[in-house]
């Protein structure tokens, strides 16, 4: 399939060009914020019938999470994927057209922002994690679609009927791995977390949704890495033709997700014993 002719610039305001990538970040954050407000407004979803955050908290936190994601994502990309070239040419660190954002870096940046914000406002940290984890798939969905529109982060060579010839990927058809990620990390993960929240009342066991998200993302990302072309400056790791940095960074997420879910269940059981 030929790559659809989509201009990466959504519109221009005089000399200012507004890119789809930037709009994707805005859409993901705003939809996540609206969904978080819906969750905190439903007292029946929370322990003891009381949400841990107010709408005012969420409004204030919007700036914190945006800063954490953007700064963490950029710093993470530099450290995980582009450190050598940047040490040789430090100005490259702000040249976002030479490599953009790392999800794993954004994840760490968001985690730091959540911990600091929760402690400053006396919000239970695990419930804070749960709220943010529940809405992150919105950002992943729009972000991966923006990657496709930009013709970046494409997949490995493929003869599948839906393979795409990307403008920057040579003359060969490739997996549209950005759309695979949008479907798995965005739509499927969002629906799974919503099922846990509304059907199984998982927010009543703080840490469960956070753990489910981290575990689910790790598994989805590892799966998609088998179809995604590794970053050119890294290639495959350890002399293999399959192991990528994305897999290496996602494996600990699987372990952390399992640990978080187990910790949440043990803590909930212990709390039930203390307060029958």
Coordinates of C-alpha atoms in Angstrom, one line a residue:
X1 CA 0.0 0.0 0.0
X2 CA 1.3 3.5 -0.8
X3 CA 1.7 5.8 2.2
X4 CA -1.3 8.2 2.4
X5 CA -0.5 11.8 1.5
X6 CA -1.0 13.4 4.9
X7 CA 0.7 16.7 5.6
X8 CA 2.4 16.5 9.1
X9 CA 1.5 20.1 9.6
X10 CA -2.2 20.3 10.6
X11 CA -2.5 24.1 10.0
X12 CA -0.4 27.3 10.1
X13 CA -1.0 30.5 11.9
X14 CA 1.2 33.0 10.1
X15 CA 4.8 31.8 10.6
X16 CA 3.7 29.2 13.3
X17 CA 3.2 25.7 11.9
X18 CA 1.0 23.5 14.1
X19 CA 1.9 19.8 13.7
X20 CA -0.3 16.8 14.1
X21 CA 2.2 15.4 16.6
X22 CA 1.7 18.4 18.9
X23 CA -2.1 18.2 18.6
X24 CA -1.9 14.5 19.4
X25 CA -0.2 15.3 22.8
X26 CA -2.9 18.0 23.5
X27 CA -5.7 15.6 22.5
X28 CA -4.3 12.8 24.7
X29 CA -3.8 15.0 27.7
X30 CA -7.2 16.7 27.4
X31 CA -9.2 13.5 26.9
X32 CA -7.3 11.9 29.8
X33 CA -8.1 14.8 32.0
X34 CA -11.8 14.6 31.2
X35 CA -11.9 10.9 31.8
X36 CA -10.0 11.3 35.1
X37 CA -12.6 13.9 36.2
X38 CA -15.3 11.4 35.4
X39 CA -13.6 8.7 37.5
X40 CA -13.1 10.9 40.5
X41 CA -16.7 12.1 40.3
X42 CA -18.0 8.6 40.7
X43 CA -17.6 7.9 44.5
X44 CA -18.8 4.3 44.1
X45 CA -15.6 3.4 42.4
X46 CA -13.3 4.2 45.3
X47 CA -12.4 2.8 48.7
X48 CA -14.9 3.9 51.4
X49 CA -17.0 5.7 48.7
X50 CA -14.6 8.7 48.5
X51 CA -12.3 9.7 45.6
X52 CA -8.8 10.5 46.6
X53 CA -8.6 13.7 44.4
X54 CA -10.9 16.6 43.7
X55 CA -11.6 18.3 40.3
X56 CA -9.4 21.1 41.5
X57 CA -6.5 18.7 42.2
X58 CA -6.9 17.3 38.7
X59 CA -6.8 20.8 37.1
X60 CA -3.6 21.7 39.0
X61 CA -2.0 18.3 38.1
X62 CA -2.5 18.8 34.4
X63 CA 0.5 21.1 34.2
X64 CA 2.6 18.7 36.3
X65 CA 1.9 15.6 34.2
X66 CA 2.4 17.5 30.9
X67 CA 5.8 18.7 32.1
X68 CA 6.7 15.2 33.4
X69 CA 5.8 13.5 30.2
X70 CA 7.5 16.0 27.9
X71 CA 10.7 16.4 29.9
X72 CA 11.0 12.8 30.8
X73 CA 10.2 11.7 27.3
X74 CA 12.9 13.8 25.7
X75 CA 15.5 13.1 28.3
X76 CA 14.7 9.4 28.1
X77 CA 15.2 9.4 24.3
X78 CA 18.5 11.1 24.8
X79 CA 19.7 8.6 27.4
X80 CA 18.3 5.4 25.9
X81 CA 18.6 5.9 22.2
X82 CA 20.8 8.9 21.2
X83 CA 23.4 9.5 23.9
X84 CA 26.5 9.0 21.8
X85 CA 25.7 11.5 19.0
X86 CA 24.5 14.0 21.6
X87 CA 27.8 13.7 23.6
X88 CA 29.6 14.5 20.4
X89 CA 27.2 17.4 19.5
X90 CA 25.3 18.6 22.6
X91 CA 23.1 21.0 20.5
X92 CA 21.5 17.8 19.1
X93 CA 19.6 17.5 22.5
X94 CA 17.2 20.2 21.5
X95 CA 17.0 19.2 17.8
X96 CA 13.7 17.2 18.2
X97 CA 13.6 16.5 14.5
X98 CA 16.6 14.2 15.0
X99 CA 14.7 11.9 17.3
X100 CA 11.7 12.7 19.5
X101 CA 10.3 11.1 22.7
X102 CA 10.8 7.9 24.6
X103 CA 7.7 6.4 26.2
X104 CA 9.8 4.8 28.9
X105 CA 11.4 8.2 29.7
X106 CA 8.0 9.8 29.7
X107 CA 6.8 7.1 32.1
X108 CA 9.6 7.8 34.5
X109 CA 9.0 11.6 34.3
X110 CA 5.3 11.2 34.9
X111 CA 6.0 8.9 37.9
X112 CA 8.2 11.5 39.5
X113 CA 5.6 14.2 38.9
X114 CA 2.9 12.0 40.4
X115 CA 4.9 11.2 43.6
X116 CA 5.8 14.8 44.2
X117 CA 2.3 16.1 43.6
X118 CA 0.7 13.4 45.7
X119 CA 2.9 14.1 48.7
X120 CA 2.4 17.9 48.4
X121 CA -1.4 17.5 48.5
X122 CA -1.7 14.5 50.9
X123 CA -3.1 12.2 48.2
X124 CA -2.6 8.4 48.5
X125 CA 0.2 7.7 46.0
X126 CA -1.2 4.4 44.7
X127 CA -4.6 5.9 44.0
X128 CA -2.8 8.7 42.2
X129 CA -1.0 6.1 40.1
X130 CA -4.3 4.4 39.3
X131 CA -6.0 7.5 38.1
X132 CA -3.1 8.4 35.7
X133 CA -2.7 4.8 34.5
X134 CA -6.4 4.6 33.6
X135 CA -6.1 7.5 31.2
X136 CA -2.6 7.1 29.7
X137 CA -3.9 4.9 26.8
X138 CA -5.6 8.0 25.4
X139 CA -2.2 9.6 24.9
X140 CA -0.7 6.4 23.6
X141 CA -3.5 6.1 21.0
X142 CA -3.1 9.6 19.6
X143 CA 0.7 9.6 19.9
X144 CA 1.1 6.4 17.8
X145 CA -1.4 7.7 15.2
X146 CA 0.8 10.9 15.0
X147 CA 3.8 8.7 14.5
X148 CA 2.1 7.1 11.5
X149 CA 1.1 10.5 10.1
X150 CA 4.7 11.6 10.4
X151 CA 5.9 8.5 8.6
X152 CA 8.3 7.6 11.5
X153 CA 8.9 4.6 13.7
X154 CA 7.8 2.3 11.0
X155 CA 8.0 -1.5 11.1
X156 CA 10.1 -4.2 9.6
X157 CA 9.9 -5.4 6.0
X158 CA 6.6 -7.2 5.2
X159 CA 4.7 -8.7 2.4
X160 CA 1.4 -8.5 4.3
X161 CA -1.5 -7.0 2.2
X162 CA -1.7 -4.0 4.6
X163 CA 2.1 -3.3 4.6
X164 CA 2.9 0.3 3.7
X165 CA 5.7 1.9 1.7
X166 CA 6.8 4.8 3.9
X167 CA 8.4 7.8 2.4
X168 CA 11.5 7.5 4.7
X169 CA 11.6 3.7 4.8
X170 CA 13.0 3.0 1.4
X171 CA 11.2 1.4 -1.5
X172 CA 10.0 -1.6 0.4
X173 CA 6.7 -2.3 2.1
X174 CA 6.8 -2.4 5.9
X175 CA 4.5 -3.2 8.8
X176 CA 2.6 -0.1 10.0
X177 CA 3.7 -0.9 13.5
X178 CA 2.6 2.5 14.8
X179 CA -1.0 1.4 14.1
X180 CA -0.4 -1.9 15.8
X181 CA 0.7 0.0 18.9
X182 CA -2.2 2.4 18.7
X183 CA -4.6 -0.5 18.7
X184 CA -2.9 -2.5 21.4
X185 CA -1.5 0.1 23.8
X186 CA -4.3 2.6 23.1
X187 CA -7.7 1.0 22.4
X188 CA -7.3 -2.5 23.8
X189 CA -5.5 -1.5 27.0
X190 CA -8.0 1.3 27.6
X191 CA -10.9 -1.1 27.3
X192 CA -9.2 -3.7 29.6
X193 CA -8.6 -1.1 32.3
X194 CA -12.2 0.3 32.0
X195 CA -13.5 -3.3 32.4
X196 CA -11.4 -3.7 35.6
X197 CA -12.6 -0.3 36.9
X198 CA -16.3 -0.5 36.2
X199 CA -17.0 -4.3 36.2
X200 CA -14.6 -5.4 38.9
X201 CA -14.3 -2.2 40.9
X202 CA -10.5 -2.4 40.8
X203 CA -10.0 1.2 42.0
X204 CA -11.1 0.0 45.4
X205 CA -7.9 -1.9 45.6
X206 CA -5.2 0.9 45.2
X207 CA -2.4 -0.1 42.9
X208 CA -4.3 -2.7 40.8
X209 CA -5.0 -0.5 37.8
X210 CA -1.5 0.9 37.9
X211 CA -0.1 -2.6 37.9
X212 CA -2.4 -3.8 35.2
X213 CA -1.4 -0.9 33.0
X214 CA 2.3 -1.3 33.5
X215 CA 2.0 -5.1 32.9
X216 CA -0.3 -4.6 29.9
X217 CA 1.9 -2.0 28.3
X218 CA 5.0 -4.1 28.7
X219 CA 3.5 -7.1 27.1
X220 CA 2.0 -5.1 24.2
X221 CA 5.3 -3.3 23.5
X222 CA 7.3 -6.5 23.6
X223 CA 4.9 -8.1 21.1
X224 CA 4.9 -5.1 18.7
X225 CA 8.8 -4.9 18.8
X226 CA 8.8 -8.1 16.8
X227 CA 7.2 -6.0 14.0
X228 CA 8.9 -2.7 14.6
X229 CA 12.2 -1.7 13.0
X230 CA 14.8 -1.0 15.7
X231 CA 16.3 2.4 16.0
X232 CA 19.0 2.8 13.4
X233 CA 21.7 4.0 15.8
X234 CA 21.2 0.9 18.0
X235 CA 20.0 -1.9 15.8
X236 CA 19.5 -5.3 17.3
X237 CA 21.2 -6.0 20.6
X238 CA 23.6 -8.7 21.7
X239 CA 24.2 -9.9 18.1
X240 CA 20.7 -11.1 17.6
X241 CA 18.3 -10.4 14.8
X242 CA 15.3 -9.9 17.2
X243 CA 16.2 -8.3 20.5
X244 CA 15.6 -4.5 20.7
X245 CA 16.1 -1.8 23.2
X246 CA 12.3 -1.5 23.4
X247 CA 12.1 -5.1 24.6
X248 CA 14.8 -4.6 27.1
X249 CA 13.1 -1.5 28.6
X250 CA 9.7 -3.2 28.6
X251 CA 10.7 -6.4 30.4
X252 CA 11.2 -4.7 33.8
X253 CA 7.7 -3.2 33.3
X254 CA 6.2 -6.6 33.1
X255 CA 7.9 -7.6 36.4
X256 CA 6.9 -4.3 38.1
X257 CA 3.3 -4.7 36.9
X258 CA 3.0 -8.2 38.4
X259 CA 4.6 -6.9 41.6
X260 CA 2.2 -4.0 41.9
X261 CA -0.9 -6.1 41.4
X262 CA 0.4 -8.6 44.0
X263 CA 1.2 -5.9 46.4
X264 CA -2.2 -4.3 46.0
X265 CA -4.0 -7.6 46.7
X266 CA -1.9 -8.3 49.8
X267 CA -2.4 -4.8 51.1
X268 CA -6.1 -5.0 50.6
X269 CA -6.4 -8.4 52.3
X270 CA -4.3 -7.0 55.3
X271 CA -6.5 -4.0 55.5
X272 CA -9.7 -6.1 55.5
X273 CA -8.3 -8.1 58.5
X274 CA -7.6 -4.9 60.4
X275 CA -10.9 -3.4 59.6
X276 CA -13.4 -6.2 59.2

